């Protein structure tokens, strides 16, 4: 297939450091190329890919602009990107967008099938009116739980495809280490304060490898900074990809004490790939992505997670790795999207011929 991948421009593809959506786009793009597809990637000019790169900005936006500037320039720059994609639409069999709702209004004006993967939470108040206005736009979810806020509106879901990673590139940690790892971003919904509490009450060292975004700086200064001033806690700040993988492979367990409707949680899969089990709060897609007593121990409160912590080391680290290989590999993700592409192309052809395809299954395709 001739496939266009349209990535956000906030980070390069793949990101140099923190960045979820752009990293997924990179893994998917490289696997699709490996499988023989003709892939064109629309992304920032500092991206690195084996696909054909169409640079839509000189650099990733986070490298060029302050937070306030980015809020102002990101929408028009992404609209300009969409304009470039649409001008070349006839070159592709399918256009796969990863930039939220920006392309939705343009679907009726092109003759190429276009779909959007929703990578974030779906309970934002502006989304429901947009879904109501554009009910036929093909959408992909990254977990079944992610769909919940929009369920009353019956969006045109064409599949659920779990995020995948190149598992073989992640080092396997044969033996459990002596520290918990908290990885990602310092934000109120990630509950780094709960991570500190769990580590201290468990008597297990905690390494925090996390960035502090400008909009989280006040929260960090007011509520978190002093918590890290403890001999049991080591704050490493933001780390690069290789250091992240090394830390994951050497950890006793990943702490994932979230307090929000997590749509997927890439770090859970990355931990699995390294053989490291997860101690997780039962929120959002956690029980869908993780298998309790196999790749994780899942609890409903800080007290429960503290009680479960001593048992985490009993989980089979090779079983964690096998879970990642079976359910969350780049191959599994690409196979899922190939099914989606074929479905969207068939629907588009049927619509042009005036044939009704009926509602697609709400549970297929899925990388599992």
PDB file of C-alpha atoms in Angstrom, residues 55-302:
ATOM      1  CA  UNK A  55       9.428  17.962   6.415  1.00  0.00           C
ATOM      2  CA  UNK A  56       6.551  20.179   7.496  1.00  0.00           C
ATOM      3  CA  UNK A  57       8.670  22.335   9.828  1.00  0.00           C
ATOM      4  CA  UNK A  58      12.422  22.808  10.172  1.00  0.00           C
ATOM      5  CA  UNK A  59      12.471  21.475  13.739  1.00  0.00           C
ATOM      6  CA  UNK A  60      10.119  19.984  16.289  1.00  0.00           C
ATOM      7  CA  UNK A  61       8.003  22.744  17.776  1.00  0.00           C
ATOM      8  CA  UNK A  62       9.240  22.140  21.329  1.00  0.00           C
ATOM      9  CA  UNK A  63      12.764  22.881  20.091  1.00  0.00           C
ATOM     10  CA  UNK A  64      11.731  26.203  18.537  1.00  0.00           C
ATOM     11  CA  UNK A  65       9.068  27.788  20.707  1.00  0.00           C
ATOM     12  CA  UNK A  66       8.185  28.522  24.305  1.00  0.00           C
ATOM     13  CA  UNK A  67       5.018  26.977  25.724  1.00  0.00           C
ATOM     14  CA  UNK A  68       3.019  30.173  25.170  1.00  0.00           C
ATOM     15  CA  UNK A  69       4.328  30.576  21.640  1.00  0.00           C
ATOM     16  CA  UNK A  70       3.566  26.952  20.851  1.00  0.00           C
ATOM     17  CA  UNK A  71      -0.054  27.355  21.930  1.00  0.00           C
ATOM     18  CA  UNK A  72      -0.346  30.123  19.373  1.00  0.00           C
ATOM     19  CA  UNK A  73       1.573  28.624  16.461  1.00  0.00           C
ATOM     20  CA  UNK A  74       0.781  24.894  16.731  1.00  0.00           C
ATOM     21  CA  UNK A  75      -2.806  25.040  15.324  1.00  0.00           C
ATOM     22  CA  UNK A  76      -1.975  27.082  12.202  1.00  0.00           C
ATOM     23  CA  UNK A  77       1.192  25.091  11.541  1.00  0.00           C
ATOM     24  CA  UNK A  78      -0.719  21.830  11.743  1.00  0.00           C
ATOM     25  CA  UNK A  79      -3.397  23.252   9.452  1.00  0.00           C
ATOM     26  CA  UNK A  80      -0.662  24.125   6.957  1.00  0.00           C
ATOM     27  CA  UNK A  81       0.603  20.538   7.268  1.00  0.00           C
ATOM     28  CA  UNK A  82      -2.863  19.204   6.492  1.00  0.00           C
ATOM     29  CA  UNK A  83      -3.003  21.449   3.437  1.00  0.00           C
ATOM     30  CA  UNK A  84       0.218  19.917   2.147  1.00  0.00           C
ATOM     31  CA  UNK A  85      -1.051  16.387   2.806  1.00  0.00           C
ATOM     32  CA  UNK A  86      -4.337  17.044   1.014  1.00  0.00           C
ATOM     33  CA  UNK A  87      -2.608  18.513  -2.024  1.00  0.00           C
ATOM     34  CA  UNK A  88      -0.810  15.178  -2.386  1.00  0.00           C
ATOM     35  CA  UNK A  89      -3.762  12.975  -1.374  1.00  0.00           C
ATOM     36  CA  UNK A  90      -4.029  11.299  -4.780  1.00  0.00           C
ATOM     37  CA  UNK A  91      -0.541   9.825  -4.303  1.00  0.00           C
ATOM     38  CA  UNK A  92      -1.743   7.557  -1.474  1.00  0.00           C
ATOM     39  CA  UNK A  93      -4.062   4.608  -0.965  1.00  0.00           C
ATOM     40  CA  UNK A  94      -4.741   5.702   2.605  1.00  0.00           C
ATOM     41  CA  UNK A  95      -3.868   8.660   4.835  1.00  0.00           C
ATOM     42  CA  UNK A  96      -3.282   7.877   8.510  1.00  0.00           C
ATOM     43  CA  UNK A  97      -3.437  10.930  10.792  1.00  0.00           C
ATOM     44  CA  UNK A  98      -2.166  11.190  14.366  1.00  0.00           C
ATOM     45  CA  UNK A  99      -3.051  14.861  14.932  1.00  0.00           C
ATOM     46  CA  UNK A 100      -6.423  14.633  16.660  1.00  0.00           C
ATOM     47  CA  UNK A 101      -9.380  16.435  15.112  1.00  0.00           C
ATOM     48  CA  UNK A 102      -7.474  18.787  12.794  1.00  0.00           C
ATOM     49  CA  UNK A 103      -8.168  16.827   9.544  1.00  0.00           C
ATOM     50  CA  UNK A 104     -11.790  15.887  10.184  1.00  0.00           C
ATOM     51  CA  UNK A 105     -13.466  18.765   8.309  1.00  0.00           C
ATOM     52  CA  UNK A 106     -11.559  17.998   5.111  1.00  0.00           C
ATOM     53  CA  UNK A 107     -12.515  14.346   4.625  1.00  0.00           C
ATOM     54  CA  UNK A 108     -15.488  15.034   2.281  1.00  0.00           C
ATOM     55  CA  UNK A 109     -13.269  17.008  -0.091  1.00  0.00           C
ATOM     56  CA  UNK A 110     -10.721  14.314  -0.958  1.00  0.00           C
ATOM     57  CA  UNK A 111     -11.004  10.996  -2.762  1.00  0.00           C
ATOM     58  CA  UNK A 112      -8.461   9.174  -0.621  1.00  0.00           C
ATOM     59  CA  UNK A 113      -9.543   7.279   2.519  1.00  0.00           C
ATOM     60  CA  UNK A 114      -8.360   9.016   5.690  1.00  0.00           C
ATOM     61  CA  UNK A 115      -8.446   7.807   9.290  1.00  0.00           C
ATOM     62  CA  UNK A 116      -7.351   9.223  12.636  1.00  0.00           C
ATOM     63  CA  UNK A 117      -5.875   7.403  15.607  1.00  0.00           C
ATOM     64  CA  UNK A 118      -6.960   9.057  18.852  1.00  0.00           C
ATOM     65  CA  UNK A 119      -3.911   8.953  21.104  1.00  0.00           C
ATOM     66  CA  UNK A 120      -5.175  10.922  24.107  1.00  0.00           C
ATOM     67  CA  UNK A 121      -8.018  11.035  26.585  1.00  0.00           C
ATOM     68  CA  UNK A 122     -11.441  11.555  25.055  1.00  0.00           C
ATOM     69  CA  UNK A 123     -13.320  13.339  27.825  1.00  0.00           C
ATOM     70  CA  UNK A 124     -12.331  16.870  26.738  1.00  0.00           C
ATOM     71  CA  UNK A 125     -15.510  18.989  26.392  1.00  0.00           C
ATOM     72  CA  UNK A 126     -14.691  20.156  22.857  1.00  0.00           C
ATOM     73  CA  UNK A 127     -14.555  16.616  21.427  1.00  0.00           C
ATOM     74  CA  UNK A 128     -18.226  15.657  21.691  1.00  0.00           C
ATOM     75  CA  UNK A 129     -19.513  18.513  19.453  1.00  0.00           C
ATOM     76  CA  UNK A 130     -16.831  17.679  16.887  1.00  0.00           C
ATOM     77  CA  UNK A 131     -17.753  13.999  16.840  1.00  0.00           C
ATOM     78  CA  UNK A 132     -21.405  14.957  16.431  1.00  0.00           C
ATOM     79  CA  UNK A 133     -20.502  17.282  13.556  1.00  0.00           C
ATOM     80  CA  UNK A 134     -18.300  14.711  11.773  1.00  0.00           C
ATOM     81  CA  UNK A 135     -19.858  11.346  12.669  1.00  0.00           C
ATOM     82  CA  UNK A 136     -18.550   9.445   9.621  1.00  0.00           C
ATOM     83  CA  UNK A 137     -14.850  10.100  10.129  1.00  0.00           C
ATOM     84  CA  UNK A 138     -13.038   6.771  10.628  1.00  0.00           C
ATOM     85  CA  UNK A 139     -11.427   6.674  14.067  1.00  0.00           C
ATOM     86  CA  UNK A 140      -9.077   4.189  15.749  1.00  0.00           C
ATOM     87  CA  UNK A 141      -8.778   3.788  19.518  1.00  0.00           C
ATOM     88  CA  UNK A 142      -5.647   2.572  21.298  1.00  0.00           C
ATOM     89  CA  UNK A 143      -7.656   0.711  23.947  1.00  0.00           C
ATOM     90  CA  UNK A 144     -11.301  -0.218  24.352  1.00  0.00           C
ATOM     91  CA  UNK A 145     -11.518   1.707  27.608  1.00  0.00           C
ATOM     92  CA  UNK A 146     -10.393   4.878  25.857  1.00  0.00           C
ATOM     93  CA  UNK A 147     -13.688   4.964  23.935  1.00  0.00           C
ATOM     94  CA  UNK A 148     -15.890   5.241  27.030  1.00  0.00           C
ATOM     95  CA  UNK A 149     -16.455   9.035  27.162  1.00  0.00           C
ATOM     96  CA  UNK A 150     -17.732   9.121  23.565  1.00  0.00           C
ATOM     97  CA  UNK A 151     -19.841   5.948  23.735  1.00  0.00           C
ATOM     98  CA  UNK A 152     -23.236   7.785  23.732  1.00  0.00           C
ATOM     99  CA  UNK A 153     -22.304   9.456  20.428  1.00  0.00           C
ATOM    100  CA  UNK A 154     -21.425   6.224  18.580  1.00  0.00           C
ATOM    101  CA  UNK A 155     -18.403   7.513  16.644  1.00  0.00           C
ATOM    102  CA  UNK A 156     -17.306   5.648  13.543  1.00  0.00           C
ATOM    103  CA  UNK A 157     -14.727   3.408  15.189  1.00  0.00           C
ATOM    104  CA  UNK A 158     -12.986   1.232  12.618  1.00  0.00           C
ATOM    105  CA  UNK A 159     -10.843  -0.656  15.101  1.00  0.00           C
ATOM    106  CA  UNK A 160      -8.809  -0.753  18.265  1.00  0.00           C
ATOM    107  CA  UNK A 161      -5.080  -1.230  17.778  1.00  0.00           C
ATOM    108  CA  UNK A 162      -2.790  -1.371  20.780  1.00  0.00           C
ATOM    109  CA  UNK A 163       0.439   0.608  20.630  1.00  0.00           C
ATOM    110  CA  UNK A 164       3.474  -1.509  19.879  1.00  0.00           C
ATOM    111  CA  UNK A 165       7.229  -1.299  20.325  1.00  0.00           C
ATOM    112  CA  UNK A 166      10.264  -3.076  18.807  1.00  0.00           C
ATOM    113  CA  UNK A 167      10.539  -5.472  21.728  1.00  0.00           C
ATOM    114  CA  UNK A 168      13.802  -6.968  20.459  1.00  0.00           C
ATOM    115  CA  UNK A 169      15.510  -3.591  20.918  1.00  0.00           C
ATOM    116  CA  UNK A 170      14.741  -3.491  24.655  1.00  0.00           C
ATOM    117  CA  UNK A 171      17.269  -5.146  26.992  1.00  0.00           C
ATOM    118  CA  UNK A 172      15.944  -8.009  29.106  1.00  0.00           C
ATOM    119  CA  UNK A 173      16.629  -7.774  32.837  1.00  0.00           C
ATOM    120  CA  UNK A 174      17.141 -11.348  34.029  1.00  0.00           C
ATOM    121  CA  UNK A 175      17.072 -10.504  37.731  1.00  0.00           C
ATOM    122  CA  UNK A 176      14.989  -8.048  39.691  1.00  0.00           C
ATOM    123  CA  UNK A 177      16.870  -4.930  40.732  1.00  0.00           C
ATOM    124  CA  UNK A 178      16.711  -3.145  44.052  1.00  0.00           C
ATOM    125  CA  UNK A 179      14.765  -0.023  43.108  1.00  0.00           C
ATOM    126  CA  UNK A 180      11.363   1.087  41.909  1.00  0.00           C
ATOM    127  CA  UNK A 181      11.285   3.266  38.806  1.00  0.00           C
ATOM    128  CA  UNK A 182       8.863   6.123  38.161  1.00  0.00           C
ATOM    129  CA  UNK A 183       9.144   7.119  34.522  1.00  0.00           C
ATOM    130  CA  UNK A 184       7.640   9.753  32.283  1.00  0.00           C
ATOM    131  CA  UNK A 185       6.412  13.182  33.365  1.00  0.00           C
ATOM    132  CA  UNK A 186       5.866  15.000  36.653  1.00  0.00           C
ATOM    133  CA  UNK A 187       2.152  15.761  36.503  1.00  0.00           C
ATOM    134  CA  UNK A 188      -0.702  15.651  38.979  1.00  0.00           C
ATOM    135  CA  UNK A 189      -2.496  12.840  37.108  1.00  0.00           C
ATOM    136  CA  UNK A 190       0.659  10.689  37.188  1.00  0.00           C
ATOM    137  CA  UNK A 191       0.787  10.954  41.020  1.00  0.00           C
ATOM    138  CA  UNK A 192       4.527  11.073  41.710  1.00  0.00           C
ATOM    139  CA  UNK A 193       3.560  11.828  45.313  1.00  0.00           C
ATOM    140  CA  UNK A 194       1.900   8.408  45.544  1.00  0.00           C
ATOM    141  CA  UNK A 195       5.023   6.839  44.045  1.00  0.00           C
ATOM    142  CA  UNK A 196       7.140   8.373  46.804  1.00  0.00           C
ATOM    143  CA  UNK A 197       4.695   7.232  49.482  1.00  0.00           C
ATOM    144  CA  UNK A 198       4.630   3.655  48.134  1.00  0.00           C
ATOM    145  CA  UNK A 199       8.423   3.491  47.973  1.00  0.00           C
ATOM    146  CA  UNK A 200       8.922   4.905  51.473  1.00  0.00           C
ATOM    147  CA  UNK A 201       6.321   2.654  53.083  1.00  0.00           C
ATOM    148  CA  UNK A 202       7.759  -0.349  51.223  1.00  0.00           C
ATOM    149  CA  UNK A 203      11.333   0.525  52.136  1.00  0.00           C
ATOM    150  CA  UNK A 204      12.415   0.257  48.497  1.00  0.00           C
ATOM    151  CA  UNK A 205      14.559   2.886  46.788  1.00  0.00           C
ATOM    152  CA  UNK A 206      12.816   4.979  44.130  1.00  0.00           C
ATOM    153  CA  UNK A 207      14.441   6.396  41.000  1.00  0.00           C
ATOM    154  CA  UNK A 208      12.423   9.116  39.275  1.00  0.00           C
ATOM    155  CA  UNK A 209      13.288   9.580  35.605  1.00  0.00           C
ATOM    156  CA  UNK A 210      10.799  12.231  34.567  1.00  0.00           C
ATOM    157  CA  UNK A 211      10.604  15.590  32.848  1.00  0.00           C
ATOM    158  CA  UNK A 212       8.961  18.689  34.281  1.00  0.00           C
ATOM    159  CA  UNK A 213       7.035  20.515  31.564  1.00  0.00           C
ATOM    160  CA  UNK A 214       6.639  24.303  31.960  1.00  0.00           C
ATOM    161  CA  UNK A 215       2.920  23.938  32.667  1.00  0.00           C
ATOM    162  CA  UNK A 216       3.716  21.447  35.455  1.00  0.00           C
ATOM    163  CA  UNK A 217       6.483  23.533  36.995  1.00  0.00           C
ATOM    164  CA  UNK A 218       4.281  25.199  39.617  1.00  0.00           C
ATOM    165  CA  UNK A 219       2.859  21.837  40.703  1.00  0.00           C
ATOM    166  CA  UNK A 220       6.387  20.407  40.935  1.00  0.00           C
ATOM    167  CA  UNK A 221       7.668  23.332  43.023  1.00  0.00           C
ATOM    168  CA  UNK A 222       4.618  23.451  45.305  1.00  0.00           C
ATOM    169  CA  UNK A 223       3.880  19.771  45.943  1.00  0.00           C
ATOM    170  CA  UNK A 224       6.618  17.461  44.679  1.00  0.00           C
ATOM    171  CA  UNK A 225      10.080  18.975  44.937  1.00  0.00           C
ATOM    172  CA  UNK A 226      10.363  18.599  48.700  1.00  0.00           C
ATOM    173  CA  UNK A 227       9.171  14.975  48.526  1.00  0.00           C
ATOM    174  CA  UNK A 228      12.268  14.147  46.481  1.00  0.00           C
ATOM    175  CA  UNK A 229      14.471  15.462  49.286  1.00  0.00           C
ATOM    176  CA  UNK A 230      14.608  12.022  50.875  1.00  0.00           C
ATOM    177  CA  UNK A 231      17.537   9.576  50.981  1.00  0.00           C
ATOM    178  CA  UNK A 232      15.308   6.855  49.521  1.00  0.00           C
ATOM    179  CA  UNK A 233      14.426   8.951  46.435  1.00  0.00           C
ATOM    180  CA  UNK A 234      16.735   9.794  43.517  1.00  0.00           C
ATOM    181  CA  UNK A 235      15.443  12.370  41.035  1.00  0.00           C
ATOM    182  CA  UNK A 236      17.174  11.917  37.663  1.00  0.00           C
ATOM    183  CA  UNK A 237      15.145  14.338  35.589  1.00  0.00           C
ATOM    184  CA  UNK A 238      14.433  13.596  31.940  1.00  0.00           C
ATOM    185  CA  UNK A 239      16.531  10.800  30.421  1.00  0.00           C
ATOM    186  CA  UNK A 240      17.168   9.731  26.831  1.00  0.00           C
ATOM    187  CA  UNK A 241      15.856   6.546  25.253  1.00  0.00           C
ATOM    188  CA  UNK A 242      18.890   4.364  25.955  1.00  0.00           C
ATOM    189  CA  UNK A 243      19.096   5.395  29.612  1.00  0.00           C
ATOM    190  CA  UNK A 244      15.367   4.833  29.975  1.00  0.00           C
ATOM    191  CA  UNK A 245      15.693   1.257  28.734  1.00  0.00           C
ATOM    192  CA  UNK A 246      18.678   0.586  30.991  1.00  0.00           C
ATOM    193  CA  UNK A 247      16.772   1.858  34.020  1.00  0.00           C
ATOM    194  CA  UNK A 248      13.727  -0.253  33.159  1.00  0.00           C
ATOM    195  CA  UNK A 249      15.753  -3.449  32.729  1.00  0.00           C
ATOM    196  CA  UNK A 250      17.475  -2.951  36.058  1.00  0.00           C
ATOM    197  CA  UNK A 251      14.412  -2.115  38.152  1.00  0.00           C
ATOM    198  CA  UNK A 252      12.623  -4.219  40.742  1.00  0.00           C
ATOM    199  CA  UNK A 253       9.402  -2.872  39.312  1.00  0.00           C
ATOM    200  CA  UNK A 254       7.819   0.059  37.528  1.00  0.00           C
ATOM    201  CA  UNK A 255       5.537   2.217  39.660  1.00  0.00           C
ATOM    202  CA  UNK A 256       2.454   3.338  37.756  1.00  0.00           C
ATOM    203  CA  UNK A 257       0.207   4.921  40.423  1.00  0.00           C
ATOM    204  CA  UNK A 258      -1.886   7.008  38.023  1.00  0.00           C
ATOM    205  CA  UNK A 259      -5.064   8.851  38.928  1.00  0.00           C
ATOM    206  CA  UNK A 260      -6.664   9.535  35.545  1.00  0.00           C
ATOM    207  CA  UNK A 261      -8.351   7.587  32.698  1.00  0.00           C
ATOM    208  CA  UNK A 262      -5.107   6.504  31.041  1.00  0.00           C
ATOM    209  CA  UNK A 263      -5.867   5.630  27.392  1.00  0.00           C
ATOM    210  CA  UNK A 264      -2.899   3.254  27.076  1.00  0.00           C
ATOM    211  CA  UNK A 265       0.365   3.964  28.906  1.00  0.00           C
ATOM    212  CA  UNK A 266       3.401   3.108  26.730  1.00  0.00           C
ATOM    213  CA  UNK A 267       5.731   2.854  29.704  1.00  0.00           C
ATOM    214  CA  UNK A 268       3.843  -0.225  30.916  1.00  0.00           C
ATOM    215  CA  UNK A 269       4.671  -2.044  27.677  1.00  0.00           C
ATOM    216  CA  UNK A 270       8.274  -0.832  27.713  1.00  0.00           C
ATOM    217  CA  UNK A 271       8.660  -2.225  31.224  1.00  0.00           C
ATOM    218  CA  UNK A 272       7.194  -5.569  30.119  1.00  0.00           C
ATOM    219  CA  UNK A 273       9.650  -5.733  27.222  1.00  0.00           C
ATOM    220  CA  UNK A 274      12.512  -5.418  29.718  1.00  0.00           C
ATOM    221  CA  UNK A 275      11.014  -8.169  31.877  1.00  0.00           C
ATOM    222  CA  UNK A 276      10.108  -5.700  34.601  1.00  0.00           C
ATOM    223  CA  UNK A 277       6.682  -6.110  36.227  1.00  0.00           C
ATOM    224  CA  UNK A 278       4.442  -3.149  36.974  1.00  0.00           C
ATOM    225  CA  UNK A 279       2.841  -2.104  40.256  1.00  0.00           C
ATOM    226  CA  UNK A 280      -0.167  -0.202  38.969  1.00  0.00           C
ATOM    227  CA  UNK A 281      -3.273   1.636  40.079  1.00  0.00           C
ATOM    228  CA  UNK A 282      -6.525   0.295  38.636  1.00  0.00           C
ATOM    229  CA  UNK A 283      -7.415   3.260  36.431  1.00  0.00           C
ATOM    230  CA  UNK A 284      -8.316   3.664  32.776  1.00  0.00           C
ATOM    231  CA  UNK A 285      -6.901   1.000  30.465  1.00  0.00           C
ATOM    232  CA  UNK A 286      -4.517  -0.446  33.079  1.00  0.00           C
ATOM    233  CA  UNK A 287      -6.383  -3.778  33.537  1.00  0.00           C
ATOM    234  CA  UNK A 288      -6.732  -4.035  29.749  1.00  0.00           C
ATOM    235  CA  UNK A 289      -3.032  -3.542  28.984  1.00  0.00           C
ATOM    236  CA  UNK A 290      -1.617  -5.371  32.002  1.00  0.00           C
ATOM    237  CA  UNK A 291      -2.434  -8.911  33.111  1.00  0.00           C
ATOM    238  CA  UNK A 292      -2.762  -9.058  36.876  1.00  0.00           C
ATOM    239  CA  UNK A 293      -0.423 -11.639  38.453  1.00  0.00           C
ATOM    240  CA  UNK A 294       1.409 -12.071  35.120  1.00  0.00           C
ATOM    241  CA  UNK A 295       2.901  -8.767  34.026  1.00  0.00           C
ATOM    242  CA  UNK A 296       1.691  -6.713  36.977  1.00  0.00           C
ATOM    243  CA  UNK A 297       0.073  -6.454  40.362  1.00  0.00           C
ATOM    244  CA  UNK A 298      -2.875  -4.075  40.268  1.00  0.00           C
ATOM    245  CA  UNK A 299      -4.481  -2.359  43.235  1.00  0.00           C
ATOM    246  CA  UNK A 300      -7.221   0.169  43.940  1.00  0.00           C
ATOM    247  CA  UNK A 301      -5.470   2.330  46.519  1.00  0.00           C
ATOM    248  CA  UNK A 302      -2.048   3.306  47.792  1.00  0.00           C
TER     249      UNK A 302
END
